[in-house]
Coordinates of C-alpha atoms and ligand atoms in Angstrom, one line a residue:
X20 CA -10.8 -71.2 -2.5
X21 CA -9.4 -67.7 -2.6
X22 CA -12.3 -66.9 -4.6
X23 CA -15.8 -68.7 -3.3
X24 CA -19.3 -67.3 -2.5
X25 CA -19.7 -66.9 1.7
X26 CA -23.4 -66.8 2.1
X27 CA -24.6 -65.6 -0.6
X28 CA -21.9 -62.8 -1.6
X29 CA -19.0 -63.6 -3.7
X30 CA -15.5 -63.0 -2.1
X31 CA -12.4 -62.6 -3.4
X32 CA -10.1 -64.0 0.5
X33 CA -11.6 -61.5 3.0
X34 CA -13.2 -58.7 0.4
X35 CA -17.2 -58.8 -0.8
X36 CA -16.7 -58.4 -4.5
X37 CA -20.0 -56.0 -4.3
X38 CA -17.3 -53.9 -2.5
X39 CA -14.8 -53.0 -4.7
X40 CA -17.1 -53.2 -7.6
X41 CA -19.4 -50.4 -5.7
X42 CA -16.4 -48.3 -4.9
X43 CA -14.4 -48.8 -8.2
X44 CA -17.3 -49.8 -10.5
X45 CA -17.4 -52.0 -13.2
X46 CA -15.6 -53.4 -15.4
X47 CA -12.9 -54.5 -13.4
X48 CA -10.2 -57.0 -12.7
X49 CA -10.2 -58.1 -9.2
X50 CA -7.0 -60.8 -8.3
X51 CA -6.4 -63.0 -5.4
X52 CA -3.0 -62.3 -3.9
X53 CA -3.4 -65.3 -2.1
X54 CA -4.5 -67.4 -5.3
X55 CA -1.2 -66.0 -7.2
X56 CA 1.2 -67.7 -4.1
X57 CA -0.4 -70.6 -3.7
X58 CA 0.0 -71.3 -7.2
X59 CA 3.5 -70.3 -7.3
X60 CA 4.2 -72.8 -4.2
X61 CA 2.4 -75.1 -6.1
X62 CA 4.9 -75.0 -9.1
X63 CA 7.8 -74.6 -6.9
X64 CA 7.0 -77.4 -4.8
X65 CA 6.8 -79.7 -7.6
X66 CA 9.6 -79.7 -8.7
X67 CA 11.4 -79.3 -5.4
X68 CA 13.9 -82.1 -6.5
X69 CA 15.2 -80.4 -9.6
X70 CA 15.4 -76.7 -8.9
X71 CA 14.8 -75.3 -12.0
X72 CA 14.3 -71.6 -13.2
X73 CA 10.8 -70.6 -13.6
X74 CA 10.0 -67.9 -16.1
X75 CA 6.6 -66.5 -16.0
X76 CA 4.9 -66.1 -19.3
X77 CA 4.2 -62.2 -19.4
X78 CA 2.0 -62.7 -22.0
X79 CA -0.2 -64.1 -20.0
X80 CA -0.2 -61.3 -17.8
X81 CA 2.1 -58.2 -17.9
X82 CA 0.7 -55.7 -14.2
X83 CA 3.8 -54.2 -12.7
X84 CA 2.5 -54.9 -9.2
X85 CA 1.3 -58.6 -9.8
X86 CA 5.0 -59.1 -11.5
X87 CA 6.6 -57.3 -8.6
X88 CA 5.1 -60.4 -6.5
X89 CA 5.7 -62.9 -8.6
X90 CA 9.4 -62.2 -9.0
X91 CA 9.4 -61.4 -5.1
X92 CA 9.0 -65.8 -5.2
X93 CA 12.2 -66.3 -7.2
X94 CA 10.2 -66.3 -10.4
X95 CA 12.0 -65.0 -13.4
X96 CA 10.5 -64.3 -16.4
X97 CA 9.7 -65.6 -20.2
X98 CA 9.3 -62.3 -23.0
X99 CA 8.4 -62.2 -26.3
X100 CA 9.1 -58.4 -27.3
X101 CA 11.8 -55.4 -25.9
X102 CA 8.4 -53.9 -24.2
X103 CA 7.8 -57.4 -22.0
X104 CA 11.9 -57.1 -21.4
X105 CA 11.3 -53.4 -20.4
X106 CA 8.3 -54.5 -18.2
X107 CA 10.1 -57.4 -16.6
X108 CA 13.0 -55.2 -15.8
X109 CA 11.0 -52.6 -14.1
X110 CA 8.9 -55.1 -11.8
X111 CA 12.6 -55.9 -10.5
X112 CA 13.2 -59.6 -12.3
X113 CA 16.9 -60.1 -12.6
X114 CA 18.1 -60.0 -16.2
X115 CA 19.9 -63.7 -15.6
X116 CA 16.3 -65.0 -14.7
X117 CA 14.6 -63.7 -18.3
X118 CA 14.3 -66.3 -21.6
X119 CA 13.1 -64.3 -24.5
X120 CA 11.2 -65.9 -26.8
X121 CA 9.1 -64.9 -30.5
X122 CA 10.0 -65.7 -34.0
X123 CA 10.2 -62.2 -35.3
X124 CA 12.7 -60.5 -33.0
X125 CA 13.7 -57.3 -34.4
X126 CA 17.6 -55.7 -34.4
X127 CA 17.0 -53.4 -31.9
X128 CA 15.1 -55.7 -29.4
X129 CA 17.7 -58.4 -29.6
X130 CA 20.9 -55.4 -29.2
X131 CA 18.6 -54.5 -26.5
X132 CA 17.9 -57.8 -24.7
X133 CA 22.3 -58.3 -25.1
X134 CA 23.0 -55.4 -22.8
X135 CA 20.8 -56.7 -20.6
X136 CA 22.7 -59.5 -20.6
X137 CA 19.3 -62.0 -20.1
X138 CA 19.6 -65.8 -19.7
X139 CA 19.2 -66.7 -22.8
X140 CA 17.7 -66.2 -26.1
X141 CA 15.1 -68.9 -27.4
X142 CA 16.0 -69.1 -31.2
X143 CA 12.9 -69.9 -33.6
X144 CA 15.5 -69.8 -37.5
X145 CA 18.6 -69.8 -39.3
X146 CA 18.4 -65.9 -39.8
X147 CA 17.7 -65.1 -36.2
X148 CA 20.8 -67.0 -35.2
X149 CA 22.9 -65.4 -38.2
X150 CA 21.6 -61.8 -37.0
X151 CA 22.0 -62.4 -33.1
X152 CA 25.8 -63.2 -34.0
X153 CA 26.2 -60.1 -35.8
X154 CA 24.6 -58.1 -33.3
X155 CA 26.8 -59.6 -30.5
X156 CA 30.0 -59.6 -32.2
X157 CA 29.5 -56.0 -33.3
X158 CA 28.6 -55.2 -29.5
X159 CA 31.2 -57.6 -27.8
X160 CA 29.0 -59.6 -25.7
X161 CA 28.0 -63.5 -25.5
X162 CA 24.6 -64.2 -26.9
X163 CA 23.6 -67.1 -24.6
X164 CA 20.5 -69.5 -26.7
X165 CA 19.0 -72.2 -26.4
X166 CA 17.5 -73.3 -29.9
X167 CA 13.2 -73.6 -30.2
X168 CA 12.7 -77.0 -31.9
X169 CA 9.2 -78.0 -33.7
X170 CA 8.8 -81.4 -32.3
X171 CA 5.6 -81.9 -34.0
X172 CA 3.4 -83.2 -31.2
X173 CA -0.1 -82.3 -31.0
X174 CA -1.0 -81.0 -27.8
X175 CA -4.8 -81.4 -29.2
X176 CA -5.6 -77.5 -27.8
X177 CA -7.3 -74.9 -29.9
X178 CA -5.9 -74.6 -32.8
X179 CA -4.7 -70.9 -32.7
X180 CA -3.2 -71.7 -29.6
X181 CA -1.1 -75.1 -30.4
X182 CA 2.2 -74.2 -31.4
X183 CA 3.9 -77.6 -31.4
X184 CA 3.1 -78.7 -35.0
X185 CA 5.2 -78.7 -38.5
X186 CA 2.6 -76.8 -39.6
X187 CA 3.1 -74.2 -37.2
X188 CA 5.1 -71.1 -37.1
X189 CA 7.3 -71.9 -34.5
X190 CA 10.4 -73.0 -34.0
X191 CA 12.8 -74.9 -36.6
X192 CA 12.0 -78.2 -37.7
X193 CA 13.9 -81.7 -36.0
X194 CA 16.0 -82.4 -39.4
X195 CA 17.2 -78.7 -39.3
X196 CA 18.1 -78.6 -35.9
X197 CA 21.1 -80.8 -35.4
X198 CA 22.8 -78.3 -38.3
X199 CA 21.6 -75.5 -36.7
X200 CA 22.8 -76.2 -33.1
X201 CA 26.2 -77.3 -35.0
X202 CA 26.5 -74.2 -36.4
X203 CA 25.4 -72.2 -33.2
X204 CA 28.7 -74.0 -31.6
X205 CA 30.7 -73.1 -34.1
X206 CA 29.7 -69.3 -33.9
X207 CA 32.0 -66.7 -31.8
X208 CA 29.7 -65.0 -29.8
X209 CA 27.2 -67.7 -29.4
X210 CA 26.9 -69.5 -26.4
X211 CA 24.6 -73.2 -27.1
X212 CA 22.8 -74.1 -23.8
X213 CA 20.6 -76.2 -24.8
X214 CA 16.6 -76.7 -26.4
X215 CA 13.6 -75.0 -25.7
X216 CA 10.3 -76.3 -26.6
X217 CA 6.8 -75.4 -26.5
X218 CA 3.8 -77.0 -27.9
X219 CA 0.7 -75.2 -27.1
X220 CA -1.2 -73.4 -24.6
X221 CA -4.0 -74.6 -22.6
X222 CA -2.8 -78.1 -22.6
X223 CA -5.7 -80.5 -20.5
X224 CA -3.7 -83.8 -21.6
X225 CA -0.6 -84.8 -20.4
X226 CA 0.1 -87.0 -22.9
X227 CA 1.5 -84.8 -25.2
X228 CA 3.5 -83.1 -22.6
X229 CA 5.0 -87.2 -21.8
X230 CA 6.0 -87.5 -26.0
X231 CA 7.9 -84.2 -26.2
X232 CA 10.2 -85.0 -23.0
X233 CA 10.4 -88.5 -24.4
X234 CA 11.4 -87.0 -27.5
X235 CA 14.0 -84.3 -25.9
X236 CA 15.5 -87.5 -24.7
X237 CA 16.4 -88.9 -28.1
X238 CA 17.4 -85.7 -29.0
X239 CA 19.9 -85.4 -26.3
X240 CA 21.4 -88.8 -27.3
X241 CA 21.1 -87.5 -31.1
X242 CA 23.3 -84.3 -30.5
X243 CA 25.7 -86.1 -28.1
X244 CA 27.0 -88.3 -31.0
X245 CA 27.5 -85.4 -33.2
X246 CA 29.6 -84.1 -30.1
X247 CA 27.5 -81.7 -28.7
X248 CA 26.2 -81.4 -25.2
X249 CA 23.2 -79.8 -24.2
X250 CA 23.0 -78.2 -20.6
X251 CA 19.3 -76.7 -20.5
X252 CA 15.9 -77.6 -21.4
X253 CA 13.5 -74.9 -21.8
X254 CA 10.5 -76.8 -21.4
X255 CA 8.2 -73.5 -22.4
X256 CA 4.3 -73.7 -20.6
X257 CA 0.9 -74.9 -21.6
X258 CA -0.3 -76.8 -18.4
X259 CA -3.9 -76.1 -18.7
X260 CA -6.4 -75.3 -15.9
X261 CA -10.5 -75.9 -14.9
X262 CA -12.3 -73.4 -16.7
X263 CA -15.4 -75.0 -16.1
X264 CA -16.0 -75.9 -11.8
X265 CA -14.6 -72.7 -10.5
X266 CA -16.9 -72.4 -7.1
X267 CA -17.7 -75.6 -5.0
X268 CA -21.1 -75.6 -5.7
X269 CA -22.0 -75.8 -9.5
X270 CA -25.1 -73.6 -8.8
X271 CA -26.9 -75.6 -11.0
X272 CA -25.7 -73.6 -14.1
X273 CA -23.7 -75.3 -17.4
X274 CA -20.7 -76.7 -16.0
X275 CA -18.5 -79.9 -17.0
X276 CA -16.3 -82.6 -14.8
X277 CA -13.4 -83.2 -16.5
X278 CA -9.9 -83.4 -15.1
X279 CA -7.5 -81.9 -15.2
X280 CA -3.9 -82.6 -14.4
X281 CA -2.4 -80.7 -11.8
X282 CA 1.2 -79.3 -11.7
X283 CA 2.4 -82.3 -9.9
X284 CA 1.8 -85.1 -12.3
X285 CA 2.7 -82.4 -15.4
X286 CA 6.2 -82.5 -13.3
X287 CA 6.4 -86.3 -12.7
X288 CA 5.8 -86.9 -16.6
X289 CA 7.7 -83.9 -18.5
X290 CA 10.9 -84.6 -16.1
X291 CA 10.2 -88.6 -16.0
X292 CA 11.8 -89.3 -19.0
X293 CA 14.9 -86.7 -18.9
X294 CA 15.3 -87.3 -14.4
X295 CA 18.8 -88.9 -14.8
X296 CA 20.6 -86.4 -18.0
X297 CA 22.6 -84.1 -16.0
X298 CA 20.6 -80.7 -17.4
X299 CA 19.0 -77.9 -16.4
X300 CA 15.7 -77.4 -16.5
X301 CA 13.7 -74.0 -17.6
X302 CA 9.8 -74.1 -17.6
X303 CA 7.5 -71.1 -19.3
X304 CA 4.0 -71.1 -17.1
X305 CA 2.0 -68.6 -17.5
X306 CA -2.0 -69.6 -17.2
X307 CA -1.8 -72.1 -14.2
X308 CA 0.2 -69.2 -12.2
X309 CA -2.7 -66.5 -12.9
X310 CA -5.7 -67.8 -14.7
X311 CA -7.5 -68.7 -11.6
X312 CA -6.9 -65.9 -9.6
X313 CA -9.4 -63.2 -10.7
X314 CA -12.5 -62.0 -11.9
X315 CA -14.0 -60.1 -14.2
X316 CA -16.8 -57.9 -12.7
X317 CA -19.3 -56.3 -14.9
X318 CA -22.9 -54.7 -14.7
X319 CA -26.0 -55.6 -16.7
X320 CA -27.2 -53.1 -18.2
X321 CA -30.3 -54.5 -20.6
X322 CA -31.7 -57.7 -20.8
X323 CA -33.3 -58.3 -23.9
X324 CA -35.4 -60.9 -25.8
X325 CA -35.1 -60.9 -30.0
X326 CA -37.0 -64.0 -31.4
X327 CA -35.7 -67.1 -29.5
X328 CA -33.0 -65.6 -27.9
X329 CA -32.2 -63.9 -24.4
X330 CA -29.5 -61.7 -24.2
X331 CA -28.3 -60.3 -21.0
X332 CA -26.2 -57.1 -21.9
X333 CA -23.3 -56.1 -19.9
X334 CA -20.9 -53.4 -19.5
X335 CA -17.9 -55.1 -20.2
X336 CA -16.7 -56.4 -24.4
X337 CA -14.7 -57.9 -26.2
X338 CA -12.4 -55.4 -25.8
X339 CA -12.1 -56.0 -22.0
X340 CA -11.5 -60.2 -22.0
X341 CA -11.5 -61.5 -25.8
X342 CA -11.0 -64.9 -25.2
X343 CA -15.1 -66.3 -25.7
X344 CA -14.5 -64.5 -29.0
X345 CA -11.3 -65.3 -29.9
X346 CA -11.1 -69.3 -29.5
X347 CA -14.7 -69.6 -28.3
X348 CA -13.5 -70.2 -25.2
X349 CA -15.5 -70.7 -21.9
X350 CA -15.4 -68.3 -19.0
X351 CA -18.5 -69.3 -16.4
X352 CA -20.1 -66.5 -15.4
X353 CA -22.2 -66.0 -12.0
X354 CA -24.2 -63.0 -10.3
X355 CA -21.9 -61.7 -7.5
X356 CA -24.4 -61.8 -5.3
X357 CA -27.1 -64.4 -4.3
X358 CA -26.2 -67.5 -7.5
X359 CA -28.6 -69.6 -6.5
X360 CA -31.7 -68.9 -7.8
X361 CA -35.2 -70.8 -8.8
X362 CA -34.9 -69.4 -11.5
X363 CA -33.3 -69.8 -14.0
X364 CA -33.2 -69.4 -18.4
X365 CA -30.6 -70.0 -21.5
X366 CA -29.0 -66.9 -22.7
X367 CA -26.0 -64.7 -24.4
X368 CA -24.2 -62.7 -22.2
X369 CA -23.1 -60.2 -24.7
X370 CA -21.0 -56.7 -24.4
X371 CA -21.7 -53.4 -25.7
X372 CA -19.2 -53.8 -28.8
X373 CA -20.6 -53.9 -32.4
X374 CA -19.5 -57.1 -33.4
X375 CA -21.6 -60.0 -33.1
X376 CA -18.4 -62.0 -31.6
X377 CA -18.4 -59.6 -29.2
X378 CA -19.9 -62.0 -26.4
X379 CA -18.7 -63.8 -23.3
X380 CA -21.2 -66.9 -23.1
X381 CA -23.6 -68.5 -25.4
X382 CA -26.9 -70.3 -24.8
X383 CA -25.5 -70.7 -21.2
X384 CA -28.1 -71.7 -18.5
X385 CA -27.8 -69.2 -16.1
X386 CA -29.6 -67.4 -12.9
X387 CA -32.3 -65.0 -14.2
X388 CA -30.7 -61.5 -13.8
X389 CA -31.5 -57.8 -13.3
X390 CA -30.4 -54.5 -15.2
X391 CA -28.0 -53.0 -12.3
X392 CA -26.9 -56.3 -10.9
X393 CA -22.8 -57.0 -11.5
X394 CA -21.8 -60.6 -12.2
X395 CA -18.3 -62.1 -12.3
X396 CA -16.7 -63.4 -15.2
X397 CA -14.5 -66.4 -13.5
X398 CA -10.6 -67.2 -14.7
X399 CA -9.5 -64.2 -16.1
X400 CA -6.1 -63.5 -14.9
X401 CA -4.5 -64.8 -17.8
X402 CA -5.2 -63.6 -20.8
X403 CA -7.5 -61.4 -20.1
X404 CA -6.4 -57.6 -19.2
X405 CA -3.2 -58.8 -21.1
X406 CA -5.4 -58.7 -24.2
X407 CA -7.6 -56.2 -23.9
X408 CA -7.3 -53.1 -26.6
X409 CA -9.2 -49.6 -27.2
X410 CA -11.5 -50.8 -29.6
X411 CA -14.7 -48.7 -30.2
X412 CA -13.3 -45.9 -28.3
X413 CA -13.4 -47.7 -25.1
X414 CA -10.7 -46.9 -22.1
X415 CA -9.3 -50.0 -20.8
X416 CA -10.6 -51.5 -17.2
X417 CA -9.3 -51.4 -13.8
X418 CA -7.2 -53.9 -12.2
X419 CA -7.4 -54.3 -8.4
X420 CA -5.4 -56.9 -6.0
X421 CA -7.0 -58.0 -2.6
X422 CA -4.7 -59.2 -0.1
X423 CA -6.7 -60.4 2.8
X424 CA -8.7 -57.9 4.2
X425 CA -7.5 -54.8 2.1
X426 CA -7.7 -53.9 -1.8
X427 CA -5.7 -51.6 -3.3
X428 CA -6.4 -50.6 -7.3
X429 CA -3.2 -52.1 -9.0
X430 CA -3.5 -50.5 -12.3
X431 CA -6.4 -47.3 -12.5
X432 CA -8.8 -47.5 -15.5
X433 CA -8.3 -45.5 -18.2
X434 CA -9.9 -42.2 -19.2
X435 CA -10.8 -40.7 -22.0
X436 CA -7.9 -38.1 -21.9
X437 CA -6.0 -41.9 -22.0
X438 CA -7.5 -42.4 -25.9
X439 CA -5.7 -38.6 -26.6
X440 CA -1.8 -39.6 -25.0
X441 CA -0.7 -40.7 -28.3
X442 CA -1.1 -37.3 -30.0
X443 CA 1.5 -35.4 -28.4
X444 CA 3.4 -35.0 -31.1
X445 CA 1.2 -34.6 -33.8
Ligands
LLP1 N1 6.2 -70.2 -23.6 C1 5.6 -69.8 -25.1 C2 6.8 -69.7 -25.3 C3 4.7 -69.3 -25.3 O1 4.2 -69.3 -26.6 C4 3.9 -69.9 -24.2 C5 2.4 -69.2 -24.3 C6 4.0 -69.6 -22.7 C7 5.3 -69.8 -22.7 C8 2.9 -69.4 -21.9 O2 2.0 -70.9 -22.1 P1 0.9 -70.4 -21.0 O3 1.5 -71.6 -19.5 O4 0.4 -69.3 -20.4 O5 -0.2 -72.1 -21.7 N2 -4.0 -65.9 -25.9 C9 -4.0 -67.1 -25.7 C10 -2.8 -68.2 -25.1 C11 -1.8 -68.2 -26.2 C12 -0.9 -68.6 -25.5 C13 0.6 -68.0 -26.3 N3 1.7 -68.7 -26.1 C14 -5.5 -67.9 -24.6 O6 -6.0 -66.4 -24.3 O7 -5.9 -68.7 -24.8

């Protein structure tokens, strides 16, 4: 395990987390390079016989230095904006490994992506298709596309991150897809390649993925009857991770034993029904590559008892990590040093932001902690920093990357001056 306790001290690879926190202050995100490489390898080996294209979903983490590592291992990018496309290219990700999704692509973003000659647009509506055609025709560049189809399959994840139901804004209804694909095939500058699906995120049950692949197999046959051949299936991302069992020992805190499918099981389930089709595969994993490779280190500022509640107030807030506030997401939290303590208590771990929703844990059984101590919030590599903000006038935290016994800051902490950056022309 790249992130683990050794003699009561939290280590990221060979570096004690206390050392990073004392040298660079808190809050700080700390990533493990070995952890990232291990996850990338798991994806590559699970699909070895099909050699798909893996497009890392930048929305999970868009740190330039991390993207460079991901790119070095042959991964491409799933982007959802011109900004993400810009960052992916800066990180050295080749254009022909970039797919572009999103229900609201602007004309400038489409032109930008056409000029970059990306691998494919994941088209989400008829109007978008028509706009892509008209821009591609004007600048006379081909537009490779997948049509994002909404399979109306329940991913059984949090409702905010389920995307594959007919009531969600994503993709086109299956009933409309055939007409749209026929239209795409008839347009001069559109090069129809295949179908894109993404049913949701933090999906921890394999059966919705399996059902999606079975559904795609039917779509393949149906389209064939209409004289249309699919050369690519882009199966999106969504594989969940275990947010509960993050250290070898439970340290007697609240933990849940839930078995999360691994990448190999996922690969078998999704490829299974499609195994004999002559198609290329694209996958867009985000969370499963990066979530468990990082911890967010915060310092305890104060503790206090209000009525029946004990609060542990830390120096990181929902502006640094919004997942608990937004999705009631669970992140394991332990002291960086000596996590095994005789004294335990039930607390809310909260930040300094002026919102009641600013919490990292509620009614959590934890070791008793004191002001000045460092706490580690686990599994924050995905949708952690990328969802951070300056809310309440708070500069964003730093990010550090550990490689063996070395570490370096891969994005510095913002300063107050950074809060003034955008006023230069005012
Ligand atoms: N592809 C598409 C089209 C997506 O919309 C997403 C995630 C992914 C790939 C990557 O999914 P993953 O492998 O990471 O599950 N902020 C939320 C998650 C939002 C996911 C949005 N789409 C969270 O913190 O849980």
